[in-house]
DNA sequence: ATTTATGATTCGGA
DNA sequence: TCCGAATCATAAAT
């Protein structure tokens, strides 16, 4: 390249002995018209150097002439190559960065919440799960549920609208820049590769804007969720029928009021606890029995009336079902390992005997 | 407004 | 992991 200053001052003559640029372009082919080509290049360079001295019209005409010159593509390629080697190699280092973990986290969350992805997906499931925590009895929470769903779908809609807008803006801008660069590539050494690189830079910028949208959408969902979930402490009493069923089980299993998993499920079904998540259903029943046991034990006399009532009812049911020994399933006579374990564990029978409050011992 | 009832949560222990 | 105990928070009763 150190040939260039001399070339520029050579006024297009006497290029012999200075192959330099010409050799680069011609792959060193030495032919009969080799001298002529060198002459050409000298001319071109001379024209470029003096273009600023000319009038505007003259310069335009000259520009056009140069653009159409047969040597132009070769010159363009060389300049692109040089540029590639210098500027772009530096910038190229910071390319191909791995996918942003934060962006992935946001994407996953949006997908999980049903904001992104298919139309009616995990969103309602998440709402159902949250609704289940509010008490989960029957249709009591349907109002809150639909409220949650409505708000979520609102967020969802905004998110998609904005995302589409961003996408469109990104495409428009990309097209614009590409056109601009293509246009400029007539006068500047801009290779297709460089255009491609520019496009990817634009996409990166826009995706960082998209991330902000995702971020704020996630925040909105979190706020909505927390507000909805905070309502879980809003106690919602079981309806009378459900309480009766639970009490019935409790007092008829007073010696061992620890329903198994299956029993819990059945009780939940009978009580009309209809929630998609079994775990929560079981928790609700377990909570009830936990509370009941401890509160019964704490103040047995207070529950005496209730106990008698349910016991009487159970007795009536039992006799109507089978006329003979309803004593068979009487909890006061533990005849299985499970009941004995329960006896040791909670001393329920002992307590009942001491206070003589359970119907089994009083009858 | 205060009290009671009750479903849920937390925490330590077996 | 389940239970008991204590506690929280709120619905329902007073």
XYZ file of C-alpha atoms (C1' of nucleotides) in Angstrom:
391
model
C 0.000 0.000 0.000
C 2.963 2.278 0.310
C 2.854 2.525 -3.453
C -0.229 4.611 -3.335
C 1.207 8.058 -2.657
C 3.564 7.671 -5.520
C 0.805 6.375 -7.759
C -1.295 9.334 -7.011
C 1.352 11.702 -8.041
C 2.308 9.854 -11.121
C -0.344 11.604 -13.247
C -1.147 8.414 -14.978
C 2.180 7.934 -16.681
C 5.228 5.832 -16.022
C 3.578 3.094 -14.048
C 6.138 0.561 -15.162
C 8.041 -0.952 -12.294
C 5.257 -0.127 -9.863
C 2.786 -2.976 -10.154
C 1.248 -2.471 -6.686
C -2.503 -2.121 -6.840
C -2.694 -3.125 -10.459
C -1.025 -6.415 -9.741
C -3.370 -7.061 -6.889
C -6.348 -6.583 -9.120
C -5.085 -8.538 -12.023
C -3.579 -11.397 -10.120
C -0.289 -10.435 -11.574
C -1.229 -11.353 -15.124
C 1.249 -9.751 -17.400
C -0.119 -9.417 -20.910
C 0.189 -7.197 -23.837
C -2.371 -4.791 -22.486
C -0.915 -4.830 -18.984
C 0.471 -1.404 -19.503
C -2.955 -0.203 -20.637
C -4.662 -1.367 -17.461
C -2.098 0.255 -15.299
C -2.727 3.349 -17.257
C -6.428 2.962 -16.537
C -5.907 2.700 -12.829
C -3.693 5.694 -12.848
C -6.432 7.576 -14.634
C -9.081 6.475 -12.204
C -7.065 7.458 -9.196
C -6.234 10.753 -10.735
C -9.895 11.401 -11.413
C -10.807 10.517 -7.853
C -8.139 12.778 -6.455
C -9.230 15.772 -8.472
C -12.953 15.307 -8.186
C -13.242 17.847 -5.396
C -11.774 20.533 -7.591
C -14.492 20.180 -10.178
C -17.858 21.810 -10.307
C -20.837 19.933 -8.927
C -22.230 18.931 -12.288
C -18.861 17.867 -13.545
C -18.295 15.884 -10.384
C -21.637 14.136 -10.711
C -20.900 13.180 -14.245
C -17.471 11.980 -13.258
C -18.938 9.982 -10.395
C -21.321 8.270 -12.705
C -18.545 7.535 -15.131
C -16.449 6.040 -12.393
C -19.347 3.969 -11.156
C -19.730 2.459 -14.541
C -16.066 1.843 -14.968
C -15.097 -1.713 -15.617
C -12.513 -1.633 -12.846
C -14.930 -0.463 -10.244
C -16.043 -3.900 -8.914
C -12.466 -4.958 -8.404
C -11.594 -1.759 -6.569
C -14.722 -2.141 -4.488
C -13.763 -5.656 -3.494
C -10.285 -4.646 -2.511
C -11.508 -1.797 -0.372
C -14.070 -4.034 1.257
C -11.411 -6.549 2.007
C -9.188 -3.964 3.580
C -12.033 -2.624 5.648
C -12.941 -6.083 6.744
C -9.423 -6.710 7.921
C -9.149 -3.534 9.926
C -12.367 -2.206 11.404
C -14.686 -5.146 11.293
C -12.278 -7.662 12.696
C -12.235 -5.648 15.892
C -15.975 -5.430 16.107
C -16.388 -9.023 15.093
C -14.920 -10.192 18.358
C -17.959 -9.218 20.404
C -20.371 -11.028 18.132
C -22.157 -14.329 18.604
C -22.781 -13.686 22.285
C -24.653 -16.468 24.071
C -28.402 -16.035 24.682
C -29.044 -13.709 27.591
C -29.964 -15.800 30.655
C -32.235 -13.063 31.938
C -34.104 -12.994 28.658
C -34.503 -16.728 28.826
C -35.840 -16.429 32.354
C -38.392 -13.854 31.258
C -39.403 -15.953 28.285
C -39.868 -18.995 30.445
C -41.932 -17.118 32.945
C -44.169 -15.574 30.315
C -44.652 -18.986 28.840
C -45.439 -20.492 32.220
C -47.953 -17.786 33.034
C -49.632 -18.286 29.714
C -48.904 -14.768 28.510
C -46.741 -15.990 25.692
C -47.425 -19.181 23.822
C -50.777 -20.703 22.869
C -54.008 -18.826 23.397
C -55.600 -20.550 26.373
C -52.822 -22.477 27.968
C -51.125 -22.424 31.346
C -52.724 -19.138 32.244
C -55.992 -20.626 33.364
C -54.157 -23.464 35.056
C -52.110 -20.992 37.060
C -55.274 -19.139 37.934
C -56.912 -22.355 39.027
C -53.948 -23.186 41.210
C -54.074 -19.759 42.778
C -57.824 -19.992 43.189
C -57.446 -23.316 44.909
C -55.413 -21.670 47.630
C -58.231 -19.307 48.511
C -60.322 -22.005 50.072
C -61.222 -24.104 47.139
C -64.795 -24.964 48.015
C -67.117 -25.326 45.108
C -67.901 -22.310 43.016
C -67.255 -19.820 45.784
C -64.221 -18.394 44.110
C -65.422 -18.337 40.546
C -65.813 -14.564 40.665
C -62.226 -14.030 41.724
C -61.094 -16.631 39.294
C -62.687 -14.980 36.305
C -61.457 -11.618 37.520
C -57.943 -12.946 37.560
C -58.346 -14.494 34.149
C -59.737 -11.300 32.691
C -56.832 -9.258 34.014
C -54.347 -11.792 32.790
C -55.774 -11.853 29.323
C -55.702 -8.063 29.317
C -52.005 -8.136 30.074
C -51.618 -10.790 27.463
C -53.321 -8.729 24.835
C -51.246 -5.648 25.561
C -48.126 -7.731 25.456
C -48.921 -9.173 22.071
C -49.964 -5.863 20.605
C -46.766 -4.220 21.738
C -44.664 -7.127 20.607
C -46.184 -6.955 17.174
C -45.563 -3.239 17.032
C -41.939 -3.740 17.932
C -41.610 -6.453 15.369
C -43.059 -4.253 12.680
C -40.899 -1.296 13.636
C -37.864 -3.525 13.633
C -38.636 -4.844 10.172
C -39.274 -1.390 8.817
C -36.111 -0.038 10.270
C -34.097 -2.979 9.029
C -35.437 -2.608 5.530
C -34.701 1.074 5.614
C -31.150 0.601 6.787
C -30.548 -2.141 4.284
C -31.757 0.028 1.453
C -29.634 2.862 2.697
C -26.538 0.726 2.940
C -27.128 -0.772 -0.483
C -27.476 2.682 -1.846
C -24.325 3.810 -0.123
C -22.443 0.750 -1.236
C -22.261 2.429 -4.607
C -19.964 5.033 -3.183
C -18.587 3.397 -0.062
C -17.014 0.000 0.362
C -19.843 -1.834 2.097
C -19.870 -5.559 1.625
C -23.023 -7.685 1.884
C -21.443 -9.240 4.921
C -21.269 -5.872 6.572
C -24.911 -5.194 5.806
C -25.749 -8.504 7.344
C -23.801 -7.563 10.405
C -25.587 -4.259 10.663
C -28.935 -6.042 10.467
C -27.989 -8.298 13.309
C -26.923 -5.268 15.352
C -30.325 -3.714 14.744
C -32.037 -6.913 15.745
C -30.059 -7.022 18.922
C -31.040 -3.481 19.765
C -34.674 -4.195 19.138
C -34.604 -7.378 21.117
C -33.224 -5.429 24.053
C -36.227 -3.164 23.731
C -38.400 -6.238 23.584
C -36.791 -7.400 26.765
C -37.969 -4.272 28.484
C -41.480 -5.073 27.349
C -41.125 -8.597 28.618
C -39.729 -7.331 31.869
C -42.611 -4.989 32.510
C -45.115 -7.636 31.460
C -43.586 -10.017 33.931
C -43.812 -7.375 36.627
C -47.464 -6.803 35.846
C -48.175 -10.508 36.057
C -46.303 -10.753 39.330
C -48.282 -7.894 40.794
C -51.528 -9.415 39.630
C -50.517 -12.762 40.990
C -49.410 -11.471 44.335
C -52.596 -9.508 44.722
C -54.605 -12.568 43.883
C -52.502 -14.817 46.013
C -52.664 -12.440 48.941
C -56.350 -13.176 48.938
C -55.562 -16.733 49.921
C -55.551 -15.622 53.509
C -59.020 -14.293 52.949
C -60.771 -17.075 54.712
C -63.767 -18.492 52.981
C -65.864 -20.747 55.171
C -66.889 -24.096 53.897
C -70.533 -24.366 53.146
C -72.772 -26.064 55.671
C -73.025 -29.311 53.822
C -69.279 -29.692 53.531
C -68.838 -28.983 57.229
C -71.445 -31.593 58.043
C -69.739 -34.234 55.977
C -66.386 -33.471 57.540
C -67.842 -33.445 61.045
C -69.615 -36.695 60.383
C -66.352 -38.333 59.482
C -64.574 -36.753 62.402
C -67.029 -37.863 65.057
C -67.516 -41.310 63.608
C -63.753 -41.778 63.627
C -63.185 -40.031 66.884
C -60.741 -42.655 68.093
C -58.628 -42.150 65.041
C -59.569 -38.965 63.249
C -56.754 -39.227 60.762
C -58.229 -39.802 57.339
C -55.963 -41.543 54.896
C -55.110 -39.977 51.617
C -57.878 -41.888 49.901
C -60.360 -40.930 52.582
C -59.359 -37.303 52.242
C -59.905 -37.460 48.531
C -63.281 -39.016 48.944
C -64.292 -36.474 51.553
C -63.149 -33.698 49.263
C -65.207 -35.133 46.464
C -68.254 -35.449 48.686
C -67.823 -31.900 49.914
C -67.671 -30.640 46.373
C -64.124 -29.433 46.592
C -63.469 -29.308 42.898
C -60.067 -28.053 42.064
C -57.687 -29.241 39.414
C -54.815 -29.762 41.806
C -55.174 -32.804 44.073
C -52.427 -31.654 46.384
C -54.348 -28.551 47.314
C -57.570 -30.505 47.833
C -55.807 -32.790 50.269
C -54.271 -29.828 52.034
C -57.643 -28.252 52.523
C -59.036 -31.428 54.093
C -55.902 -31.910 56.162
C -56.156 -28.363 57.427
C -59.711 -28.947 58.470
C -58.889 -32.122 60.372
C -55.800 -30.597 61.911
C -57.764 -27.663 63.191
C -60.641 -29.832 64.283
C -58.495 -32.258 66.230
C -56.626 -29.633 68.108
C -59.675 -27.561 68.860
C -61.664 -30.562 69.934
C -58.931 -31.717 72.214
C -58.458 -28.273 73.676
C -62.022 -27.965 74.809
C -63.899 -31.219 74.629
C -66.858 -30.061 76.670
C -67.531 -27.363 74.178
C -67.890 -29.910 71.419
C -69.952 -32.378 73.421
C -73.258 -31.372 71.986
C -71.943 -31.456 68.471
C -70.316 -34.819 69.094
C -73.550 -36.292 70.429
C -75.510 -35.004 67.531
C -73.228 -36.461 64.892
C -72.865 -39.677 66.829
C -76.623 -40.074 66.984
C -76.905 -39.436 63.322
C -74.219 -41.951 62.528
C -75.889 -44.481 64.781
C -79.200 -44.050 63.003
C -77.492 -44.460 59.663
C -75.701 -47.554 60.831
C -78.793 -49.236 62.185
C -80.748 -48.472 59.078
C -78.040 -49.960 56.923
C -77.423 -53.072 58.983
C -79.768 -54.103 61.748
C -77.259 -56.150 63.696
C -73.927 -55.237 65.317
C -73.028 -51.697 64.481
C -70.475 -52.332 67.169
C -68.183 -53.803 64.558
C -66.763 -50.494 63.515
C -66.987 -48.850 66.885
C -63.803 -46.922 67.484
C -63.851 -47.595 71.223
C -62.696 -51.137 70.699
C -59.477 -50.896 68.742
C -58.921 -54.205 67.031
C -56.306 -53.356 64.466
C -52.691 -52.343 64.590
C -53.596 -49.039 63.038
C -56.077 -48.211 65.730
C -53.694 -49.227 68.461
C -51.062 -46.996 66.982
C -53.565 -44.219 66.937
C -54.426 -44.926 70.523
C -50.852 -44.433 71.601
C -50.349 -41.505 69.333
C -53.195 -39.243 70.217
C -54.779 -40.804 73.282
C -58.109 -39.947 71.804
C -59.894 -42.888 73.361
C -58.344 -42.162 76.727
C -59.539 -38.619 76.604
C -62.979 -39.741 75.622
C -63.104 -42.269 78.439
C -61.965 -39.778 81.033
C -64.592 -37.258 80.119
C -67.205 -39.826 79.150
C -68.266 -37.736 76.220
C -68.118 -39.968 73.243
C -71.357 -41.767 72.502
C -69.637 -45.123 72.226
C -68.779 -45.168 75.905
C -71.974 -43.547 77.071
C -74.359 -45.836 75.341
C -66.625 -2.209 67.769
C -65.589 -6.259 69.914
C -65.623 -11.069 70.254
C -65.836 -15.582 68.457
C -65.260 -19.017 64.836
C -62.538 -20.876 61.539
C -59.385 -21.737 57.517
C -54.485 -21.167 56.634
C -49.687 -20.762 57.860
C -45.494 -21.414 60.409
C -42.381 -23.968 63.137
C -40.375 -27.579 65.788
C -40.262 -32.488 66.600
C -40.447 -37.443 65.642
C -43.391 -35.931 55.535
C -47.012 -35.576 58.768
C -48.580 -33.927 63.135
C -49.440 -30.757 67.069
C -49.202 -26.312 68.690
C -49.217 -21.570 68.265
C -50.384 -17.971 65.540
C -52.301 -15.175 61.820
C -56.072 -13.128 59.338
C -60.574 -12.654 58.352
C -65.642 -14.017 58.229
C -69.470 -14.167 61.147
C -71.789 -13.251 65.311
C -72.624 -10.248 69.160
